[in-house]
GROMACS .gro file of C-alpha atoms in nm:
model
  295
    1PHE     CA    1   0.234   2.093   0.455
    2ALA     CA    2   0.106   2.371   0.608
    3GLU     CA    3   0.437   2.485   0.769
    4ARG     CA    4   0.555   2.469   0.407
    5GLY     CA    5   0.340   2.698   0.271
    6ILE     CA    6   0.121   2.406   0.099
    7ALA     CA    7  -0.205   2.388   0.138
    8PHE     CA    8  -0.322   2.028   0.236
    9PHE     CA    9  -0.684   1.875   0.182
   10SER     CA   10  -0.787   1.490   0.257
   11TYR     CA   11  -1.157   1.354   0.190
   12ASN     CA   12  -1.400   1.094   0.348
   13LYS     CA   13  -1.483   0.833   0.054
   14ARG     CA   14  -1.874   0.821  -0.008
   15GLY     CA   15  -2.060   0.702   0.265
   16VAL     CA   16  -1.815   0.744   0.547
   17THR     CA   17  -1.815   0.976   0.808
   18MET     CA   18  -1.638   1.056   1.146
   19GLY     CA   19  -1.769   0.855   1.441
   20ASP     CA   20  -1.676   0.788   1.831
   21THR     CA   21  -1.664   0.381   1.789
   22PRO     CA   22  -1.313   0.230   1.824
   23PRO     CA   23  -1.119   0.097   1.656
   24TRP     CA   24  -1.224   0.312   1.357
   25PHE     CA   25  -1.391   0.548   1.491
   26ASP     CA   26  -1.614   0.618   1.155
   27GLU     CA   27  -1.945   0.552   1.057
   28VAL     CA   28  -1.981   0.360   0.722
   29ASP     CA   29  -2.325   0.373   0.534
   30ARG     CA   30  -2.261   0.062   0.356
   31GLU     CA   31  -2.499   0.109   0.069
   32ALA     CA   32  -2.366   0.448  -0.011
   33PHE     CA   33  -2.015   0.279   0.021
   34ARG     CA   34  -2.055  -0.001  -0.227
   35THR     CA   35  -2.093   0.260  -0.475
   36VAL     CA   36  -1.728   0.364  -0.468
   37VAL     CA   37  -1.529   0.177  -0.699
   38PRO     CA   38  -1.217   0.284  -0.847
   39LYS     CA   39  -1.349   0.475  -1.165
   40VAL     CA   40  -1.643   0.650  -0.921
   41GLU     CA   41  -1.362   0.760  -0.664
   42ALA     CA   42  -1.100   0.890  -0.946
   43ASP     CA   43  -1.412   1.124  -1.055
   44ASP     CA   44  -1.519   1.211  -0.702
   45LEU     CA   45  -1.182   1.317  -0.656
   46GLY     CA   46  -1.167   1.512  -0.994
   47THR     CA   47  -1.521   1.656  -0.892
   48ILE     CA   48  -1.350   1.804  -0.544
   49VAL     CA   49  -1.047   1.893  -0.689
   50ALA     CA   50  -1.237   2.113  -0.923
   51ALA     CA   51  -1.449   2.266  -0.656
   52LEU     CA   52  -1.117   2.344  -0.445
   53LYS     CA   53  -0.980   2.546  -0.766
   54SER     CA   54  -1.310   2.716  -0.814
   55ARG     CA   55  -1.212   2.919  -0.485
   56ASP     CA   56  -1.035   3.236  -0.518
   57ALA     CA   57  -0.721   3.137  -0.331
   58LEU     CA   58  -0.680   2.831  -0.491
   59ARG     CA   59  -0.796   2.933  -0.865
   60GLU     CA   60  -0.428   2.943  -0.962
   61ALA     CA   61  -0.278   2.663  -0.764
   62ARG     CA   62  -0.123   2.392  -0.872
   63VAL     CA   63  -0.231   2.058  -0.742
   64MET     CA   64  -0.059   1.744  -0.658
   65LEU     CA   65  -0.208   1.415  -0.542
   66LEU     CA   66  -0.089   1.230  -0.238
   67GLY     CA   67  -0.191   0.865  -0.327
   68MET     CA   68  -0.083   0.560  -0.083
   69SER     CA   69  -0.100   0.194  -0.135
   70ALA     CA   70  -0.398   0.158  -0.323
   71GLY     CA   71  -0.476   0.525  -0.309
   72ALA     CA   72  -0.142   0.510  -0.573
   73ILE     CA   73  -0.362   0.366  -0.802
   74ILE     CA   74  -0.661   0.591  -0.751
   75ALA     CA   75  -0.423   0.886  -0.790
   76ALA     CA   76  -0.295   0.784  -1.141
   77LEU     CA   77  -0.656   0.709  -1.246
   78ALA     CA   78  -0.788   1.049  -1.134
   79ALA     CA   79  -0.469   1.240  -1.330
   80GLU     CA   80  -0.522   1.016  -1.623
   81ARG     CA   81  -0.934   1.117  -1.613
   82HIS     CA   82  -0.899   1.439  -1.544
   83PRO     CA   83  -0.552   1.569  -1.683
   84THR     CA   84  -0.632   1.950  -1.692
   85LEU     CA   85  -0.674   1.970  -1.294
   86ILE     CA   86  -0.411   1.758  -1.188
   87ASP     CA   87  -0.038   1.900  -1.204
   88ALA     CA   88   0.147   1.590  -1.035
   89ILE     CA   89   0.125   1.271  -0.849
   90MET     CA   90   0.294   1.144  -0.584
   91LEU     CA   91   0.295   0.766  -0.507
   92ALA     CA   92   0.384   0.614  -0.182
   93GLY     CA   93   0.371   0.280  -0.096
   94TYR     CA   94   0.378   0.232  -0.473
   95CYS     CA   95   0.099  -0.052  -0.649
   96HIS     CA   96   0.256  -0.138  -0.963
   97GLU     CA   97   0.011  -0.418  -1.025
   98ASN     CA   98  -0.350  -0.400  -0.999
   99ILE     CA   99  -0.521  -0.531  -0.682
  100TYR     CA  100  -0.569  -0.866  -0.809
  101ASP     CA  101  -0.204  -0.908  -0.836
  102VAL     CA  102  -0.128  -0.726  -0.560
  103ILE     CA  103  -0.331  -0.971  -0.324
  104ALA     CA  104  -0.150  -1.281  -0.482
  105TYR     CA  105   0.153  -1.131  -0.369
  106GLN     CA  106   0.042  -1.087  -0.011
  107PHE     CA  107  -0.044  -1.427   0.029
  108GLN     CA  108   0.265  -1.604  -0.119
  109GLY     CA  109   0.471  -1.525   0.196
  110HIS     CA  110   0.705  -1.242   0.071
  111GLY     CA  111   0.564  -1.033   0.362
  112SER     CA  112   0.598  -1.265   0.661
  113MET     CA  113   0.985  -1.308   0.566
  114LEU     CA  114   1.025  -0.940   0.541
  115LEU     CA  115   0.878  -0.903   0.860
  116ILE     CA  116   1.054  -1.173   1.103
  117GLY     CA  117   1.367  -1.180   0.856
  118PRO     CA  118   1.552  -0.890   1.008
  119GLU     CA  119   1.522  -1.065   1.340
  120PHE     CA  120   1.586  -1.444   1.261
  121ASP     CA  121   1.817  -1.427   0.960
  122SER     CA  122   2.146  -1.339   1.083
  123ASP     CA  123   2.360  -1.473   0.774
  124GLY     CA  124   2.146  -1.253   0.540
  125ASP     CA  125   2.086  -1.552   0.291
  126GLY     CA  126   1.710  -1.474   0.312
  127ARG     CA  127   1.634  -1.825   0.488
  128ILE     CA  128   1.614  -1.892   0.872
  129SER     CA  129   1.755  -2.163   0.952
  130ARG     CA  130   1.660  -2.407   1.291
  131ALA     CA  131   1.980  -2.269   1.462
  132GLU     CA  132   1.863  -1.893   1.365
  133TYR     CA  133   1.499  -1.942   1.486
  134GLU     CA  134   1.579  -2.137   1.807
  135SER     CA  135   1.889  -1.922   1.911
  136ASP     CA  136   1.981  -1.798   2.261
  137ASP     CA  137   2.035  -1.440   2.156
  138GLU     CA  138   1.850  -1.228   2.414
  139ARG     CA  139   1.663  -1.017   2.119
  140VAL     CA  140   1.598  -1.343   1.910
  141ALA     CA  141   1.427  -1.494   2.203
  142ARG     CA  142   1.219  -1.196   2.317
  143TYR     CA  143   1.095  -1.164   1.932
  144ARG     CA  144   1.020  -1.537   1.904
  145GLU     CA  145   0.822  -1.504   2.237
  146ARG     CA  146   0.613  -1.208   2.178
  147VAL     CA  147   0.587  -1.250   1.816
  148MET     CA  148   0.609  -1.571   1.709
  149GLN     CA  149   0.406  -1.689   2.051
  150ASN     CA  150   0.722  -1.979   2.056
  151ALA     CA  151   0.588  -2.164   1.778
  152PRO     CA  152   0.798  -2.434   1.766
  153PHE     CA  153   1.016  -2.438   1.436
  154ASP     CA  154   0.872  -2.761   1.291
  155LEU     CA  155   0.536  -2.642   1.308
  156LEU     CA  156   0.635  -2.338   1.081
  157ASP     CA  157   0.853  -2.505   0.850
  158ALA     CA  158   0.559  -2.684   0.630
  159THR     CA  159   0.775  -2.759   0.346
  160ALA     CA  160   0.998  -2.960   0.601
  161ASP     CA  161   1.302  -2.852   0.433
  162GLY     CA  162   1.499  -2.722   0.735
  163ALA     CA  163   1.478  -2.375   0.668
  164LEU     CA  164   1.169  -2.098   0.707
  165GLU     CA  165   1.133  -1.960   0.370
  166ALA     CA  166   0.840  -1.769   0.164
  167ALA     CA  167   0.712  -2.068   0.069
  168ASP     CA  168   0.641  -2.191   0.433
  169PHE     CA  169   0.427  -1.932   0.467
  170ALA     CA  170   0.226  -1.912   0.181
  171ILE     CA  171   0.146  -2.248   0.223
  172ARG     CA  172  -0.061  -2.143   0.574
  173GLN     CA  173  -0.193  -1.858   0.389
  174LYS     CA  174  -0.339  -2.039   0.066
  175PRO     CA  175  -0.662  -2.121   0.257
  176MET     CA  176  -0.744  -1.743   0.347
  177HIS     CA  177  -0.659  -1.673   0.012
  178ASP     CA  178  -0.892  -1.945  -0.168
  179MET     CA  179  -1.148  -1.803   0.066
  180LEU     CA  180  -1.139  -1.418  -0.032
  181LEU     CA  181  -1.120  -1.484  -0.417
  182SER     CA  182  -1.458  -1.780  -0.336
  183CYS     CA  183  -1.598  -1.479  -0.135
  184VAL     CA  184  -1.557  -1.219  -0.416
  185GLU     CA  185  -1.707  -1.486  -0.675
  186THR     CA  186  -2.013  -1.562  -0.450
  187ASN     CA  187  -2.056  -1.201  -0.353
  188ASN     CA  188  -1.993  -1.302   0.007
  189GLU     CA  189  -1.923  -0.927   0.154
  190GLU     CA  190  -1.996  -0.989   0.478
  191TRP     CA  191  -1.716  -1.242   0.516
  192ILE     CA  192  -1.451  -1.023   0.345
  193TRP     CA  193  -1.580  -0.700   0.558
  194ASN     CA  194  -1.546  -0.881   0.891
  195ASN     CA  195  -1.259  -1.125   0.800
  196TYR     CA  196  -1.017  -0.956   0.567
  197PHE     CA  197  -1.062  -0.555   0.503
  198ARG     CA  198  -1.361  -0.324   0.522
  199ILE     CA  199  -1.435  -0.309   0.115
  200SER     CA  200  -1.649  -0.437  -0.099
  201VAL     CA  201  -1.719  -0.665  -0.361
  202PRO     CA  202  -1.794  -0.433  -0.663
  203TRP     CA  203  -1.485  -0.254  -0.523
  204LEU     CA  204  -1.254  -0.555  -0.542
  205ARG     CA  205  -1.433  -0.687  -0.865
  206GLU     CA  206  -1.316  -0.356  -1.039
  207HIS     CA  207  -1.004  -0.325  -0.910
  208PHE     CA  208  -0.911  -0.692  -1.022
  209ALA     CA  209  -0.999  -0.588  -1.393
  210LEU     CA  210  -0.837  -0.267  -1.386
  211GLU     CA  211  -0.521  -0.201  -1.592
  212PRO     CA  212  -0.210  -0.182  -1.352
  213ASN     CA  213   0.006   0.134  -1.293
  214LYS     CA  214   0.297  -0.049  -1.451
  215THR     CA  215   0.150   0.035  -1.794
  216ARG     CA  216  -0.098   0.329  -1.736
  217LEU     CA  217   0.177   0.542  -1.594
  218LEU     CA  218   0.347   0.525  -1.900
  219ARG     CA  219   0.133   0.703  -2.095
  220MET     CA  220   0.144   1.008  -1.860
  221ASN     CA  221   0.345   1.271  -1.932
  222LEU     CA  222   0.314   1.497  -1.612
  223PRO     CA  223   0.562   1.468  -1.305
  224ILE     CA  224   0.539   1.147  -1.159
  225PHE     CA  225   0.718   1.093  -0.786
  226ILE     CA  226   0.761   0.765  -0.601
  227PHE     CA  227   0.841   0.667  -0.229
  228HIS     CA  228   0.858   0.334  -0.154
  229GLY     CA  229   1.013   0.174   0.130
  230GLU     CA  230   1.256  -0.130   0.135
  231HIS     CA  231   1.098  -0.356   0.386
  232ASP     CA  232   0.754  -0.314   0.261
  233ALA     CA  233   0.574  -0.632   0.329
  234HIS     CA  234   0.254  -0.529   0.107
  235VAL     CA  235   0.359  -0.450  -0.235
  236ASP     CA  236   0.704  -0.566  -0.394
  237ALA     CA  237   0.963  -0.283  -0.362
  238ARG     CA  238   1.154  -0.449  -0.666
  239ASN     CA  239   0.854  -0.329  -0.860
  240VAL     CA  240   0.980   0.038  -0.858
  241ALA     CA  241   1.342  -0.039  -1.009
  242ASP     CA  242   1.075  -0.232  -1.293
  243LEU     CA  243   0.915   0.070  -1.351
  244GLU     CA  244   1.229   0.286  -1.388
  245ARG     CA  245   1.341   0.067  -1.678
  246ARG     CA  246   1.005   0.100  -1.847
  247PHE     CA  247   1.053   0.475  -1.858
  248LYS     CA  248   1.412   0.436  -1.946
  249VAL     CA  249   1.290   0.224  -2.213
  250LEU     CA  250   1.030   0.476  -2.369
  251GLY     CA  251   1.305   0.770  -2.306
  252LYS     CA  252   1.039   0.939  -2.051
  253THR     CA  253   1.211   1.147  -1.772
  254ASN     CA  254   0.885   1.255  -1.585
  255LEU     CA  255   0.964   1.016  -1.298
  256THR     CA  256   1.140   1.030  -0.998
  257ALA     CA  257   1.179   0.723  -0.785
  258ARG     CA  258   1.315   0.653  -0.438
  259VAL     CA  259   1.356   0.371  -0.235
  260PHE     CA  260   1.440   0.393   0.155
  261ASP     CA  261   1.599   0.146   0.374
  262ASP     CA  262   1.469   0.021   0.669
  263HIS     CA  263   1.125   0.170   0.584
  264ASP     CA  264   0.797   0.009   0.567
  265HIS     CA  265   0.474   0.012   0.361
  266ASP     CA  266   0.391   0.321   0.556
  267LEU     CA  267   0.744   0.509   0.519
  268ASN     CA  268   0.768   0.444   0.906
  269PHE     CA  269   0.490   0.661   0.964
  270ILE     CA  270   0.397   0.517   1.311
  271GLN     CA  271   0.729   0.698   1.418
  272TRP     CA  272   0.578   1.032   1.389
  273VAL     CA  273   0.239   0.923   1.578
  274THR     CA  274   0.467   0.739   1.881
  275ALA     CA  275   0.777   0.899   1.898
  276GLY     CA  276   0.771   1.236   1.680
  277GLU     CA  277   1.033   1.127   1.480
  278VAL     CA  278   0.982   1.196   1.090
  279SER     CA  279   1.097   0.972   0.900
  280GLU     CA  280   1.335   1.016   0.563
  281GLY     CA  281   1.049   0.888   0.380
  282ILE     CA  282   0.791   1.113   0.488
  283THR     CA  283   1.044   1.432   0.479
  284ALA     CA  284   1.108   1.341   0.124
  285ILE     CA  285   0.728   1.373   0.033
  286LEU     CA  286   0.695   1.675   0.207
  287ASP     CA  287   1.009   1.827   0.052
  288THR     CA  288   0.919   1.739  -0.251
  289ALA     CA  289   0.600   1.920  -0.269
  290ALA     CA  290   0.773   2.215  -0.140
  291ALA     CA  291   1.029   2.219  -0.391
  292PHE     CA  292   0.761   2.174  -0.676
  293ASP     CA  293   0.568   2.440  -0.512
  294ALA     CA  294   0.873   2.664  -0.562
  295VAL     CA  295   0.921   2.598  -0.917
   0.00000   0.00000   0.00000
């Protein structure tokens, strides 16, 4: 962003400071962190933007929010709650549904198939046969050993129908999903923190009740840019087309959406970190910001 003449700011949530302990390299005040529910975070973001715009150098600057994954929900919410402060939003790893439905999707096995399908599904029919899984192909064999730990086909084929599909992984993931929802209901935050993600029960409960982007965004008139990976294992890439259809039905033209081939949930950001290669999706975000700034 700086190389394109764009000021970039990020922030820590309430209760979070930088730390020296791996793997997170942060320190979290859990009590303060528990106050960070979606609407509070959106309003905190509004306060941050207002403070930045009070600086002489930024007083006339236009502001774009970049939200990734769950941040795409917060960016939209903040823009709606603070419309005079936000000029555009860029949403990557776009969340169409609210977090309750996103989590449900993640436990239905679709993500597992997106991850392993390219390695095993040689005929592209969306199913992995025994022959495909047990193939002697060197690449397949290496992936089967490294990622699948040489798990027997019959062990993975939970439905015993002779093929690996999302339903097989959904059966194995259901106990984890059930446990998560039970912990939200019983306020068992420690289990969630240690076994799922480092998030709070209040955060989950408010997200579960929050209006999804698929309807919230329809009310908004500021420019909306969406960047999504075709192989996103966390949120369904098909939802981008659904949002485009909704905008078209309403005759709204403020949405620009792109889905990138062979890109994951993070738009292959890790390639930049490990190999210095900036993906097409990340480049599109940078270029979109630069073009918006030039208008």
